[in-house]
Amino acid sequence: MSLLHHFYTRAVWPFFEPPMRGLSGRLTDLRRQARESRAEIEDRQWQSLRRLLQHAYDTSPFYRRRFETAGIDPARLAAPADLGALPPLTRGDLRDHLPEITSRRYRPEELLRAATGGTTELPMAIVRDAAAVAAKNGVQQALWEWAGVRPGAKVFWLWGAVADYAANPSWRWRIYERHIMRKIWAPTGRMNAEVMERYRQQFNRFRPDAVCAFPTPLFLFCEFLRNTGRPIVPPRAVICTAEALLPHQRTLVEQVLRAPVFEQYGCREFGMVAAECPAHQGMHVATSAAYIEYRAISASADAPYEMLVTDLLNYGMPLIRYQINDCVAAPPAAAGRCACGRNLPRLPAIIGRTSDTLRLPDGSLMPGVALIAALAEGEALGSAAPRLDKAQIVQEDLGQFRLRYVPGAGFTSAQLEPLRRKLDAILGTEIHWEFEAVAEIAREASGKTRFCVSKVGAAKAGPRQGS
Ligand SMILES: [Zn+2]
């Protein structure tokens, strides 16, 4: 494995994927940084934060105005807490001020469009400079390494909805994906017994080293394996991300796949920012990638804390104090050293991001997380995306769905048409849609946000997703 890993790190990936150039050096740096003392880690992060803030102040008209209005001069910031006067960045800001947020230091053609943002909401545009893309790749590989998954490992992706295959059906692409990149995509858009049996057979032929999955479809797959008693070749590790991994899901996955589960936290806007280590005592934050603040959402003593995330790597489109819409139950304790030896701070347990599983008229299941992925995939909504502040999909009855939305500035109801067409393409035209404008879509009292709510036999359709 070790030779293969070096070969992939130094030759295969850099050859095929330009952002992977320099990966070896970045991984070495990140490994060393993770072992630094807490004080060194905090100091390094503070320097990165200051650099990013100054850059945003100097090159982004949006942030220049925000800083000046808040009376903040980044050059004079003494401590991270001084940043508290700066209003959080919202999805509405991203949507309404994208050109002004983007840094003037880059020509538009130098900025790469990231997968459209939002794992809990409707997608929106995010751009990154090339160095940020490369650095984020490095962070992702470093976090995967904690799960024992190294470059060159075979990975089975239970992921996405219609998947990249739909866009790249050629046999060349499939050979490239399977034999060079060593991955198989198993889209999670429609899960039923036939699809899951096909995945099981692909899985056993491929014999992956690791599984990377959305928790809900993986749970459905493991339920299928348990209920049918059909065999599966155990991988060495399972990585779960994109929605909250619930304790009963982890238990079943570990039992059925006979491999340890590693949770990772990230989102389309930022990429991966935290991951579980082999000690399984919470997720360590990749402090070189993100600076996270925690803020109580109300004055009540047991109120959850929302996270505000600053991207320390994306200079093309600075994201400062971004309201990511995920909450934690309590601010992080000044926890001691983790049993794994890393001093990187750990995230408190996250309570955000769950979605019910939808039961479609043909009997197949669509996990909410897959629906969100589908909205971001394929023929993207792009500039045709409706100007919505918030949205939520509610399944009232088998064929009766409702999209509740909070209209944003500049919204007209004609903007819903491309969205309706996209929903029809994903879920089928036998579903009747109702669009309902509402004043607010409240976060649940627990701090959860829920993009998909099903009132149809959800208990049978999948995990009840907690309280
Ligand atoms: Zn650890």
XYZ file of C-alpha atoms in Angstrom, residues 27-380:
354
model
C 0.444 16.684 3.205
C 3.802 16.812 4.982
C 3.069 20.363 6.206
C -0.427 19.471 7.374
C 0.807 16.382 9.233
C 3.403 18.470 11.048
C 0.948 21.283 11.862
C -1.531 18.838 13.389
C 1.129 17.829 15.940
C 2.067 21.367 16.976
C 1.219 22.650 20.443
C -2.142 24.288 21.014
C -0.463 27.720 21.275
C 1.395 27.234 17.984
C -1.791 26.099 16.266
C -3.745 29.100 17.549
C -1.000 31.511 16.559
C -0.715 30.077 13.056
C -4.482 30.295 12.609
C -4.596 33.885 13.841
C -1.885 34.891 11.362
C -3.842 33.210 8.536
C -7.032 34.929 9.628
C -5.355 38.356 9.700
C -3.868 37.822 6.244
C -7.242 36.865 4.840
C -9.053 39.794 6.494
C -6.512 42.292 5.211
C -6.784 40.796 1.726
C -10.585 41.063 1.820
C -10.390 44.662 3.045
C -7.921 45.583 0.301
C -9.495 43.816 -2.654
C -13.215 43.241 -2.069
C -15.512 46.288 -2.231
C -18.162 44.426 -0.244
C -15.856 43.745 2.697
C -14.233 47.187 2.543
C -17.683 48.664 3.115
C -18.579 46.124 5.799
C -15.348 46.692 7.724
C -15.672 50.469 7.535
C -19.294 50.432 8.653
C -18.362 48.210 11.585
C -15.424 50.485 12.434
C -12.870 47.697 12.000
C -9.407 48.178 10.558
C -7.987 44.691 9.947
C -4.448 46.006 10.419
C -5.323 46.950 13.993
C -7.165 43.840 15.089
C -5.661 42.644 18.357
C -7.534 39.393 18.883
C -10.057 37.190 17.040
C -12.800 38.398 19.406
C -12.529 41.897 17.852
C -14.110 40.443 14.765
C -17.432 40.207 16.627
C -18.491 43.661 15.388
C -18.530 42.459 11.768
C -21.988 41.223 10.695
C -22.108 37.538 9.688
C -22.139 36.751 5.979
C -25.459 35.261 4.908
C -26.575 33.256 1.903
C -28.566 36.331 0.908
C -25.322 38.359 0.857
C -23.694 35.777 -1.406
C -26.620 35.806 -3.756
C -27.093 39.570 -3.903
C -23.471 40.774 -3.795
C -21.452 38.056 -5.495
C -19.485 40.330 -7.879
C -18.595 42.739 -5.059
C -17.551 39.985 -2.669
C -15.190 38.487 -5.226
C -11.619 39.731 -4.899
C -10.429 42.319 -7.438
C -6.988 40.719 -7.352
C -8.162 37.973 -9.703
C -9.392 38.188 -13.244
C -12.760 36.438 -13.617
C -11.183 33.708 -15.766
C -8.727 32.915 -12.941
C -11.542 31.948 -10.621
C -12.865 28.423 -10.727
C -16.447 27.670 -10.104
C -16.770 25.318 -7.183
C -19.627 22.880 -7.067
C -22.567 25.106 -6.338
C -22.968 25.688 -2.630
C -25.428 24.434 -0.110
C -25.893 20.943 1.289
C -28.895 22.060 3.294
C -30.436 24.518 0.887
C -30.842 25.322 -2.755
C -27.549 25.639 -4.597
C -25.744 28.902 -5.288
C -22.519 29.922 -6.987
C -19.147 29.767 -5.231
C -15.830 30.552 -6.927
C -12.264 29.817 -5.777
C -8.784 30.776 -6.875
C -6.566 27.950 -8.141
C -4.309 27.982 -5.055
C -7.362 27.552 -2.827
C -8.527 24.563 -4.861
C -5.095 22.928 -4.496
C -4.882 23.726 -0.776
C -8.362 22.348 -0.150
C -7.422 19.152 -1.956
C -4.470 18.837 0.393
C -6.678 19.334 3.448
C -9.147 16.741 2.240
C -6.392 14.181 1.702
C -4.907 14.949 5.135
C -8.286 14.372 6.765
C -8.810 11.145 4.831
C -5.421 9.986 6.007
C -6.712 10.106 9.590
C -9.165 7.387 8.554
C -6.278 5.416 7.048
C -7.395 6.239 3.495
C -4.443 7.340 1.384
C -3.951 8.397 -2.228
C -4.402 5.375 -4.460
C -6.939 3.673 -2.169
C -9.982 2.217 -3.899
C -13.059 4.161 -2.842
C -16.704 3.247 -3.293
C -18.722 6.489 -3.346
C -22.312 6.088 -2.204
C -22.846 9.652 -3.165
C -24.718 12.295 -5.093
C -27.823 11.701 -7.103
C -27.575 11.330 -10.859
C -23.773 11.445 -10.561
C -21.029 12.500 -12.895
C -21.617 9.360 -14.933
C -24.685 10.951 -16.423
C -22.547 13.776 -17.754
C -19.650 11.486 -18.746
C -21.086 8.213 -19.958
C -18.140 7.319 -22.198
C -16.248 4.123 -21.579
C -13.003 6.120 -21.475
C -14.350 8.104 -18.554
C -15.468 4.963 -16.751
C -12.084 3.299 -17.213
C -10.359 6.464 -16.059
C -12.560 6.683 -12.975
C -12.393 3.031 -12.053
C -8.857 2.042 -12.952
C -6.858 5.271 -12.742
C -8.698 7.233 -10.054
C -9.789 3.946 -8.466
C -13.298 4.956 -7.577
C -16.814 3.797 -8.271
C -19.805 6.086 -8.042
C -23.029 4.673 -6.730
C -25.602 7.469 -7.004
C -28.098 7.649 -4.168
C -30.978 9.393 -5.914
C -33.327 6.432 -6.003
C -32.747 3.604 -3.599
C -34.715 0.378 -3.966
C -33.965 -3.336 -3.669
C -32.881 -3.663 -7.294
C -30.500 -0.686 -7.124
C -29.022 -1.820 -3.813
C -28.427 -5.383 -5.021
C -26.620 -3.965 -8.043
C -24.476 -1.829 -5.744
C -23.722 -4.835 -3.557
C -22.466 -6.805 -6.538
C -20.373 -3.881 -7.821
C -18.990 -3.436 -4.348
C -17.911 -7.046 -3.979
C -16.278 -7.103 -7.411
C -14.456 -3.821 -6.766
C -13.410 -4.684 -3.171
C -12.941 -1.064 -2.099
C -10.502 -0.043 0.631
C -12.935 2.603 1.769
C -16.523 3.739 1.447
C -17.348 7.429 1.289
C -21.032 8.025 1.792
C -23.961 10.188 2.710
C -25.104 8.642 6.022
C -28.780 8.154 5.142
C -28.324 6.218 1.868
C -25.541 4.213 3.518
C -27.894 3.351 6.356
C -30.528 2.215 3.834
C -27.906 0.112 2.044
C -26.808 -1.488 5.325
C -30.426 -2.162 6.314
C -30.850 -3.905 2.970
C -27.734 -6.022 3.570
C -28.829 -6.916 7.087
C -32.391 -7.751 6.091
C -31.414 -9.880 3.101
C -28.399 -11.459 4.815
C -26.434 -11.123 1.570
C -22.656 -10.953 1.971
C -20.468 -7.908 1.527
C -16.670 -7.736 1.506
C -15.676 -5.471 4.421
C -13.787 -2.293 3.512
C -11.107 -0.949 5.858
C -12.827 2.330 6.646
C -16.102 4.156 6.134
C -16.198 7.937 5.791
C -19.523 9.687 6.311
C -20.192 13.308 5.525
C -22.656 15.909 4.164
C -25.329 15.376 6.811
C -25.351 14.568 10.503
C -24.376 10.958 11.233
C -26.803 9.674 13.855
C -25.677 7.192 16.534
C -28.033 4.406 15.379
C -26.737 4.840 11.824
C -23.125 4.498 12.941
C -23.946 1.373 14.959
C -25.651 -0.411 12.080
C -23.012 0.582 9.500
C -20.158 -0.650 11.706
C -22.010 -3.871 12.429
C -22.887 -4.648 8.808
C -19.735 -3.434 7.028
C -17.413 -4.542 9.858
C -15.290 -1.414 9.504
C -14.775 1.700 11.629
C -16.813 4.778 10.707
C -15.169 8.204 10.494
C -17.395 11.246 10.400
C -16.226 14.313 8.513
C -17.667 17.791 8.442
C -17.664 20.110 5.498
C -19.886 21.702 2.939
C -19.798 22.776 -0.649
C -18.949 26.349 0.284
C -15.806 25.411 2.230
C -14.868 21.836 1.407
C -13.850 19.606 4.300
C -13.052 21.445 7.510
C -13.150 18.809 10.282
C -12.776 15.073 10.630
C -12.740 12.243 13.096
C -9.385 10.714 13.997
C -8.669 7.092 14.978
C -9.433 7.927 18.628
C -13.086 8.586 17.632
C -13.472 11.318 20.258
C -15.043 13.973 18.089
C -13.917 15.751 14.919
C -10.709 17.798 14.817
C -10.940 21.123 13.004
C -8.486 21.666 10.146
C -7.352 25.033 11.494
C -5.375 25.819 8.366
C -8.602 25.663 6.358
C -11.201 27.327 8.539
C -11.686 29.552 11.547
C -14.924 28.751 13.392
C -16.783 30.998 15.839
C -19.712 29.877 17.987
C -22.611 32.183 18.822
C -25.700 31.446 20.980
C -28.837 31.663 18.828
C -30.934 33.067 21.684
C -30.555 34.361 25.222
C -31.997 31.195 26.733
C -29.507 29.299 28.899
C -29.782 26.039 26.925
C -29.850 27.679 23.494
C -27.774 25.950 20.820
C -24.813 27.779 19.312
C -24.621 28.500 15.626
C -21.322 28.290 13.810
C -19.810 31.162 11.843
C -17.111 29.895 9.522
C -14.309 31.878 7.901
C -12.571 30.216 4.960
C -8.819 30.726 5.413
C -7.911 29.386 1.972
C -10.224 31.003 -0.567
C -8.750 34.367 -1.519
C -10.730 34.532 -4.754
C -14.048 34.837 -2.972
C -13.467 35.557 0.715
C -16.084 34.011 2.999
C -15.839 35.703 6.375
C -18.046 34.748 9.322
C -20.314 32.766 7.020
C -23.577 31.698 8.605
C -23.416 28.059 7.693
C -26.728 27.201 9.388
C -25.354 24.367 11.488
C -25.561 24.453 15.258
C -23.730 22.806 18.120
C -25.246 22.090 21.535
C -22.542 23.912 23.479
C -19.459 25.979 22.704
C -16.293 23.895 22.577
C -14.757 22.962 25.888
C -11.084 23.755 26.309
C -10.506 20.069 25.742
C -7.154 18.533 26.476
C -4.988 16.589 24.098
C -6.793 13.916 22.119
C -5.704 10.319 22.555
C -4.481 10.450 18.931
C -1.857 13.043 19.904
C -3.164 15.850 17.720
C -3.692 19.220 19.363
C -6.124 20.507 16.775
C -9.316 21.693 18.506
C -12.362 19.458 18.311
C -15.852 20.403 17.150
C -18.626 19.996 19.664
C -21.360 17.604 18.501
C -23.221 19.138 15.557
C -27.004 19.141 15.599
C -27.750 20.654 12.218
C -28.407 19.222 8.810
C -30.832 16.403 8.659
C -33.372 15.575 6.018
C -36.169 13.094 5.927
C -36.201 10.391 3.307
C -38.862 10.829 0.632
C -40.905 7.856 -0.572
C -41.623 8.225 -4.289
C -44.793 6.986 -6.017
C -42.837 4.105 -7.672
C -41.843 2.824 -4.217
C -38.197 3.856 -4.292
C -36.680 6.034 -1.624
C -34.888 9.319 -2.089
C -32.894 10.481 0.921
C -33.267 14.253 1.345
C -29.506 14.668 1.110
C -29.589 13.081 -2.346
C -32.318 15.449 -3.486
C -30.174 18.400 -2.447
C -27.236 16.903 -4.334
C -29.446 16.400 -7.368
C -30.474 20.045 -7.331
C -26.806 21.024 -7.437
C -25.866 18.455 -10.077
C -26.235 18.077 -13.775
C -27.882 20.939 -15.557
C -27.268 23.422 -12.752
